[in-house]
JSON list of C-alpha atoms in Angstrom, two decimals:
[
{"chain": "A", "resi": 1, "resn": "MET", "atom": "CA", "xyz": [41.23, 18.42, 1.99]},
{"chain": "A", "resi": 2, "resn": "LYS", "atom": "CA", "xyz": [40.37, 15.61, -0.44]},
{"chain": "A", "resi": 3, "resn": "LYS", "atom": "CA", "xyz": [42.63, 13.21, 1.53]},
{"chain": "A", "resi": 4, "resn": "LEU", "atom": "CA", "xyz": [40.88, 14.23, 4.77]},
{"chain": "A", "resi": 5, "resn": "ILE", "atom": "CA", "xyz": [37.43, 13.45, 3.31]},
{"chain": "A", "resi": 6, "resn": "ILE", "atom": "CA", "xyz": [38.61, 10.09, 1.99]},
{"chain": "A", "resi": 7, "resn": "PHE", "atom": "CA", "xyz": [40.20, 9.30, 5.38]},
{"chain": "A", "resi": 8, "resn": "VAL", "atom": "CA", "xyz": [36.98, 10.20, 7.24]},
{"chain": "A", "resi": 9, "resn": "LEU", "atom": "CA", "xyz": [34.85, 8.09, 4.87]},
{"chain": "A", "resi": 10, "resn": "PHE", "atom": "CA", "xyz": [37.25, 5.16, 5.16]},
{"chain": "A", "resi": 11, "resn": "ALA", "atom": "CA", "xyz": [37.40, 5.46, 8.95]},
{"chain": "A", "resi": 12, "resn": "SER", "atom": "CA", "xyz": [33.62, 5.58, 9.29]},
{"chain": "A", "resi": 13, "resn": "LEU", "atom": "CA", "xyz": [33.23, 2.58, 6.97]},
{"chain": "A", "resi": 14, "resn": "PHE", "atom": "CA", "xyz": [35.81, 0.63, 8.95]},
{"chain": "A", "resi": 15, "resn": "ALA", "atom": "CA", "xyz": [34.19, 1.56, 12.27]},
{"chain": "A", "resi": 16, "resn": "SER", "atom": "CA", "xyz": [30.73, 0.55, 11.07]},
{"chain": "A", "resi": 17, "resn": "CYS", "atom": "CA", "xyz": [32.04, -2.84, 9.97]},
{"chain": "A", "resi": 18, "resn": "ASN", "atom": "CA", "xyz": [33.50, -3.47, 13.42]},
{"chain": "A", "resi": 19, "resn": "LYS", "atom": "CA", "xyz": [30.33, -2.67, 15.36]},
{"chain": "A", "resi": 20, "resn": "LYS", "atom": "CA", "xyz": [28.84, -5.71, 17.00]},
{"chain": "A", "resi": 21, "resn": "ASP", "atom": "CA", "xyz": [25.38, -6.40, 15.68]},
{"chain": "A", "resi": 22, "resn": "LYS", "atom": "CA", "xyz": [22.69, -7.38, 18.15]},
{"chain": "A", "resi": 23, "resn": "THR", "atom": "CA", "xyz": [22.60, -11.13, 18.27]},
{"chain": "A", "resi": 24, "resn": "CYS", "atom": "CA", "xyz": [19.38, -12.83, 17.38]},
{"chain": "A", "resi": 25, "resn": "ASN", "atom": "CA", "xyz": [19.57, -15.69, 19.81]},
{"chain": "A", "resi": 26, "resn": "GLN", "atom": "CA", "xyz": [16.38, -17.47, 20.77]},
{"chain": "A", "resi": 27, "resn": "ASP", "atom": "CA", "xyz": [17.08, -17.15, 24.49]},
{"chain": "A", "resi": 28, "resn": "ALA", "atom": "CA", "xyz": [16.01, -14.76, 27.26]},
{"chain": "A", "resi": 29, "resn": "ALA", "atom": "CA", "xyz": [18.67, -12.19, 26.36]},
{"chain": "A", "resi": 30, "resn": "GLY", "atom": "CA", "xyz": [17.86, -12.27, 22.63]},
{"chain": "A", "resi": 31, "resn": "VAL", "atom": "CA", "xyz": [14.08, -12.27, 22.97]},
{"chain": "A", "resi": 32, "resn": "SER", "atom": "CA", "xyz": [13.82, -9.71, 25.78]},
{"chain": "A", "resi": 33, "resn": "GLY", "atom": "CA", "xyz": [12.45, -6.38, 24.63]},
{"chain": "A", "resi": 34, "resn": "THR", "atom": "CA", "xyz": [9.21, -4.54, 23.94]},
{"chain": "A", "resi": 35, "resn": "TYR", "atom": "CA", "xyz": [6.62, -6.05, 21.59]},
{"chain": "A", "resi": 36, "resn": "LYS", "atom": "CA", "xyz": [3.15, -5.38, 20.28]},
{"chain": "A", "resi": 37, "resn": "ILE", "atom": "CA", "xyz": [0.78, -8.07, 19.00]},
{"chain": "A", "resi": 38, "resn": "THR", "atom": "CA", "xyz": [0.22, -7.40, 15.30]},
{"chain": "A", "resi": 39, "resn": "ALA", "atom": "CA", "xyz": [-1.51, -10.58, 14.10]},
{"chain": "A", "resi": 40, "resn": "VAL", "atom": "CA", "xyz": [-3.48, -13.49, 15.50]},
{"chain": "A", "resi": 41, "resn": "THR", "atom": "CA", "xyz": [-4.79, -16.46, 13.53]},
{"chain": "A", "resi": 42, "resn": "TYR", "atom": "CA", "xyz": [-6.84, -19.45, 14.65]},
{"chain": "A", "resi": 43, "resn": "LYS", "atom": "CA", "xyz": [-7.25, -23.00, 13.32]},
{"chain": "A", "resi": 44, "resn": "ALA", "atom": "CA", "xyz": [-10.08, -25.14, 14.69]},
{"chain": "A", "resi": 45, "resn": "THR", "atom": "CA", "xyz": [-8.24, -28.33, 13.65]},
{"chain": "A", "resi": 46, "resn": "ALA", "atom": "CA", "xyz": [-4.85, -29.17, 12.22]},
{"chain": "A", "resi": 47, "resn": "GLY", "atom": "CA", "xyz": [-6.40, -29.46, 8.74]},
{"chain": "A", "resi": 48, "resn": "SER", "atom": "CA", "xyz": [-8.46, -26.26, 8.95]},
{"chain": "A", "resi": 49, "resn": "ALA", "atom": "CA", "xyz": [-7.58, -23.05, 7.19]},
{"chain": "A", "resi": 50, "resn": "GLU", "atom": "CA", "xyz": [-6.23, -20.25, 9.35]},
{"chain": "A", "resi": 51, "resn": "GLN", "atom": "CA", "xyz": [-8.77, -17.58, 10.22]},
{"chain": "A", "resi": 52, "resn": "ASP", "atom": "CA", "xyz": [-7.93, -14.01, 11.19]},
{"chain": "A", "resi": 53, "resn": "TYR", "atom": "CA", "xyz": [-8.61, -13.85, 14.92]},
{"chain": "A", "resi": 54, "resn": "TYR", "atom": "CA", "xyz": [-7.06, -10.45, 15.68]},
{"chain": "A", "resi": 55, "resn": "SER", "atom": "CA", "xyz": [-10.29, -8.43, 15.56]},
{"chain": "A", "resi": 56, "resn": "PHE", "atom": "CA", "xyz": [-12.13, -11.12, 17.48]},
{"chain": "A", "resi": 57, "resn": "LEU", "atom": "CA", "xyz": [-9.63, -11.08, 20.36]},
{"chain": "A", "resi": 58, "resn": "PHE", "atom": "CA", "xyz": [-9.01, -7.33, 20.25]},
{"chain": "A", "resi": 59, "resn": "PRO", "atom": "CA", "xyz": [-12.28, -5.67, 19.17]},
{"chain": "A", "resi": 60, "resn": "ASP", "atom": "CA", "xyz": [-11.51, -2.31, 20.83]},
{"chain": "A", "resi": 61, "resn": "ALA", "atom": "CA", "xyz": [-8.83, 0.18, 19.74]},
{"chain": "A", "resi": 62, "resn": "CYS", "atom": "CA", "xyz": [-7.61, 0.41, 23.33]},
{"chain": "A", "resi": 63, "resn": "GLU", "atom": "CA", "xyz": [-6.53, -3.25, 23.13]},
{"chain": "A", "resi": 64, "resn": "ARG", "atom": "CA", "xyz": [-4.62, -3.01, 19.85]},
{"chain": "A", "resi": 65, "resn": "ASP", "atom": "CA", "xyz": [-1.81, -0.73, 21.01]},
{"chain": "A", "resi": 66, "resn": "ASP", "atom": "CA", "xyz": [-0.81, -2.54, 24.19]},
{"chain": "A", "resi": 67, "resn": "LEU", "atom": "CA", "xyz": [2.80, -3.50, 24.81]},
{"chain": "A", "resi": 68, "resn": "TRP", "atom": "CA", "xyz": [4.45, -6.63, 26.16]},
{"chain": "A", "resi": 69, "resn": "ILE", "atom": "CA", "xyz": [7.79, -5.87, 27.82]},
{"chain": "A", "resi": 70, "resn": "PHE", "atom": "CA", "xyz": [9.85, -9.04, 28.32]},
{"chain": "A", "resi": 71, "resn": "SER", "atom": "CA", "xyz": [12.85, -8.57, 30.64]},
{"chain": "A", "resi": 72, "resn": "SER", "atom": "CA", "xyz": [15.86, -10.87, 30.50]},
{"chain": "A", "resi": 73, "resn": "ASN", "atom": "CA", "xyz": [15.40, -11.60, 34.23]},
{"chain": "A", "resi": 74, "resn": "GLY", "atom": "CA", "xyz": [12.28, -13.68, 33.46]},
{"chain": "A", "resi": 75, "resn": "THR", "atom": "CA", "xyz": [9.60, -11.11, 34.26]},
{"chain": "A", "resi": 76, "resn": "TYR", "atom": "CA", "xyz": [7.23, -9.32, 31.91]},
{"chain": "A", "resi": 77, "resn": "VAL", "atom": "CA", "xyz": [5.00, -6.27, 32.08]},
{"chain": "A", "resi": 78, "resn": "PHE", "atom": "CA", "xyz": [1.84, -6.00, 30.02]},
{"chain": "A", "resi": 79, "resn": "SER", "atom": "CA", "xyz": [1.24, -2.28, 29.53]},
{"chain": "A", "resi": 80, "resn": "ASP", "atom": "CA", "xyz": [-2.10, -0.80, 28.50]},
{"chain": "A", "resi": 81, "resn": "ALA", "atom": "CA", "xyz": [-0.26, 1.68, 26.28]},
{"chain": "A", "resi": 82, "resn": "GLY", "atom": "CA", "xyz": [-1.62, 4.38, 23.98]},
{"chain": "A", "resi": 83, "resn": "VAL", "atom": "CA", "xyz": [-5.41, 4.48, 24.15]},
{"chain": "A", "resi": 84, "resn": "LYS", "atom": "CA", "xyz": [-6.28, 3.36, 27.69]},
{"chain": "A", "resi": 85, "resn": "CYS", "atom": "CA", "xyz": [-9.03, 0.82, 28.26]},
{"chain": "A", "resi": 86, "resn": "VAL", "atom": "CA", "xyz": [-11.45, 1.32, 31.14]},
{"chain": "A", "resi": 87, "resn": "PRO", "atom": "CA", "xyz": [-10.40, -0.24, 33.41]},
{"chain": "A", "resi": 88, "resn": "PRO", "atom": "CA", "xyz": [-6.76, -0.39, 32.25]},
{"chain": "A", "resi": 89, "resn": "GLY", "atom": "CA", "xyz": [-5.43, -3.86, 31.52]},
{"chain": "A", "resi": 90, "resn": "ASP", "atom": "CA", "xyz": [-1.94, -3.50, 33.00]},
{"chain": "A", "resi": 91, "resn": "ASP", "atom": "CA", "xyz": [-0.48, -6.76, 34.27]},
{"chain": "A", "resi": 92, "resn": "ASN", "atom": "CA", "xyz": [2.80, -8.50, 34.99]},
{"chain": "A", "resi": 93, "resn": "GLY", "atom": "CA", "xyz": [4.13, -11.99, 35.45]},
{"chain": "A", "resi": 94, "resn": "THR", "atom": "CA", "xyz": [6.90, -14.41, 34.60]},
{"chain": "A", "resi": 95, "resn": "TRP", "atom": "CA", "xyz": [8.19, -15.88, 31.37]},
{"chain": "A", "resi": 96, "resn": "SER", "atom": "CA", "xyz": [10.97, -18.17, 30.22]},
{"chain": "A", "resi": 97, "resn": "ILE", "atom": "CA", "xyz": [12.26, -19.62, 27.00]},
{"chain": "A", "resi": 98, "resn": "ASN", "atom": "CA", "xyz": [14.08, -22.89, 26.41]},
{"chain": "A", "resi": 99, "resn": "GLY", "atom": "CA", "xyz": [14.70, -23.94, 22.82]},
{"chain": "A", "resi": 100, "resn": "ASN", "atom": "CA", "xyz": [11.39, -23.67, 20.95]},
{"chain": "A", "resi": 101, "resn": "THR", "atom": "CA", "xyz": [9.29, -23.54, 24.11]},
{"chain": "A", "resi": 102, "resn": "ILE", "atom": "CA", "xyz": [8.23, -20.25, 25.66]},
{"chain": "A", "resi": 103, "resn": "VAL", "atom": "CA", "xyz": [6.36, -20.30, 28.96]},
{"chain": "A", "resi": 104, "resn": "LEU", "atom": "CA", "xyz": [4.19, -17.39, 30.06]},
{"chain": "A", "resi": 105, "resn": "ASP", "atom": "CA", "xyz": [2.90, -17.59, 33.63]},
{"chain": "A", "resi": 106, "resn": "GLY", "atom": "CA", "xyz": [3.29, -21.38, 33.55]},
{"chain": "A", "resi": 107, "resn": "ASP", "atom": "CA", "xyz": [1.50, -21.86, 30.21]},
{"chain": "A", "resi": 108, "resn": "PRO", "atom": "CA", "xyz": [3.77, -23.32, 27.50]},
{"chain": "A", "resi": 109, "resn": "ALA", "atom": "CA", "xyz": [3.68, -22.41, 23.82]},
{"chain": "A", "resi": 110, "resn": "THR", "atom": "CA", "xyz": [5.84, -23.17, 20.80]},
{"chain": "A", "resi": 111, "resn": "VAL", "atom": "CA", "xyz": [8.07, -20.55, 19.20]},
{"chain": "A", "resi": 112, "resn": "GLN", "atom": "CA", "xyz": [7.37, -21.02, 15.49]},
{"chain": "A", "resi": 113, "resn": "SER", "atom": "CA", "xyz": [9.90, -18.36, 14.48]},
{"chain": "A", "resi": 114, "resn": "PHE", "atom": "CA", "xyz": [12.03, -15.54, 15.84]},
{"chain": "A", "resi": 115, "resn": "ASN", "atom": "CA", "xyz": [14.12, -13.16, 13.75]},
{"chain": "A", "resi": 116, "resn": "CYS", "atom": "CA", "xyz": [14.83, -10.34, 16.24]},
{"chain": "A", "resi": 117, "resn": "SER", "atom": "CA", "xyz": [12.02, -8.27, 14.68]},
{"chain": "A", "resi": 118, "resn": "ALA", "atom": "CA", "xyz": [9.11, -10.67, 15.10]},
{"chain": "A", "resi": 119, "resn": "LEU", "atom": "CA", "xyz": [8.31, -13.46, 17.53]},
{"chain": "A", "resi": 120, "resn": "VAL", "atom": "CA", "xyz": [5.67, -15.93, 16.32]},
{"chain": "A", "resi": 121, "resn": "VAL", "atom": "CA", "xyz": [4.18, -18.16, 19.02]},
{"chain": "A", "resi": 122, "resn": "VAL", "atom": "CA", "xyz": [1.73, -21.05, 18.58]},
{"chain": "A", "resi": 123, "resn": "VAL", "atom": "CA", "xyz": [-0.53, -22.27, 21.37]},
{"chain": "A", "resi": 124, "resn": "THR", "atom": "CA", "xyz": [-2.17, -25.65, 20.80]},
{"chain": "A", "resi": 125, "resn": "ASP", "atom": "CA", "xyz": [-5.37, -26.80, 22.48]},
{"chain": "A", "resi": 126, "resn": "PHE", "atom": "CA", "xyz": [-6.34, -23.14, 22.95]},
{"chain": "A", "resi": 127, "resn": "ASN", "atom": "CA", "xyz": [-10.13, -23.60, 23.16]},
{"chain": "A", "resi": 128, "resn": "ASN", "atom": "CA", "xyz": [-10.50, -27.26, 22.19]},
{"chain": "A", "resi": 129, "resn": "VAL", "atom": "CA", "xyz": [-8.28, -30.28, 21.77]},
{"chain": "A", "resi": 130, "resn": "GLY", "atom": "CA", "xyz": [-6.46, -29.99, 18.44]},
{"chain": "A", "resi": 131, "resn": "ASP", "atom": "CA", "xyz": [-7.05, -26.30, 17.77]},
{"chain": "A", "resi": 132, "resn": "GLN", "atom": "CA", "xyz": [-4.30, -23.72, 17.68]},
{"chain": "A", "resi": 133, "resn": "ILE", "atom": "CA", "xyz": [-3.81, -20.01, 17.86]},
{"chain": "A", "resi": 134, "resn": "LYS", "atom": "CA", "xyz": [-0.81, -18.25, 16.32]},
{"chain": "A", "resi": 135, "resn": "ILE", "atom": "CA", "xyz": [0.26, -14.89, 17.77]},
{"chain": "A", "resi": 136, "resn": "THR", "atom": "CA", "xyz": [2.74, -12.56, 16.08]},
{"chain": "A", "resi": 137, "resn": "PHE", "atom": "CA", "xyz": [4.61, -10.14, 18.33]},
{"chain": "A", "resi": 138, "resn": "ALA", "atom": "CA", "xyz": [6.44, -7.29, 16.55]},
{"chain": "A", "resi": 139, "resn": "ARG", "atom": "CA", "xyz": [9.42, -5.77, 18.33]},
{"chain": "A", "resi": 140, "resn": "GLN", "atom": "CA", "xyz": [8.94, -2.06, 18.94]}
]
């Protein structure tokens, strides 16, 4: 019996080491998935301090639980998930990624970082020339 337990433990350890981990490539296949915006910061100028902009952009609870579903075929669905806004904010469109540039419905942004769990995107000239907004998407 002891040999059987050791064999099972060894076999499960060996099998877990051979599993292919999900790659964390910064391409359509690697980035595609379901995300929720968890943080937004704003800088009025390059030298300004970052300000928390999350509550300003999403003042209502119904806006804070929405999901972005990026498909590897270049389409996305914005889902008014959880608490529904009135009227609901469901939407869809197209997206692409090439290197550090992500394009959402024709509007480019810079991918500051991507680690398979979080996608951080920076949009420059958001409201004014020289300002920037940083959006953190957390994979769900």
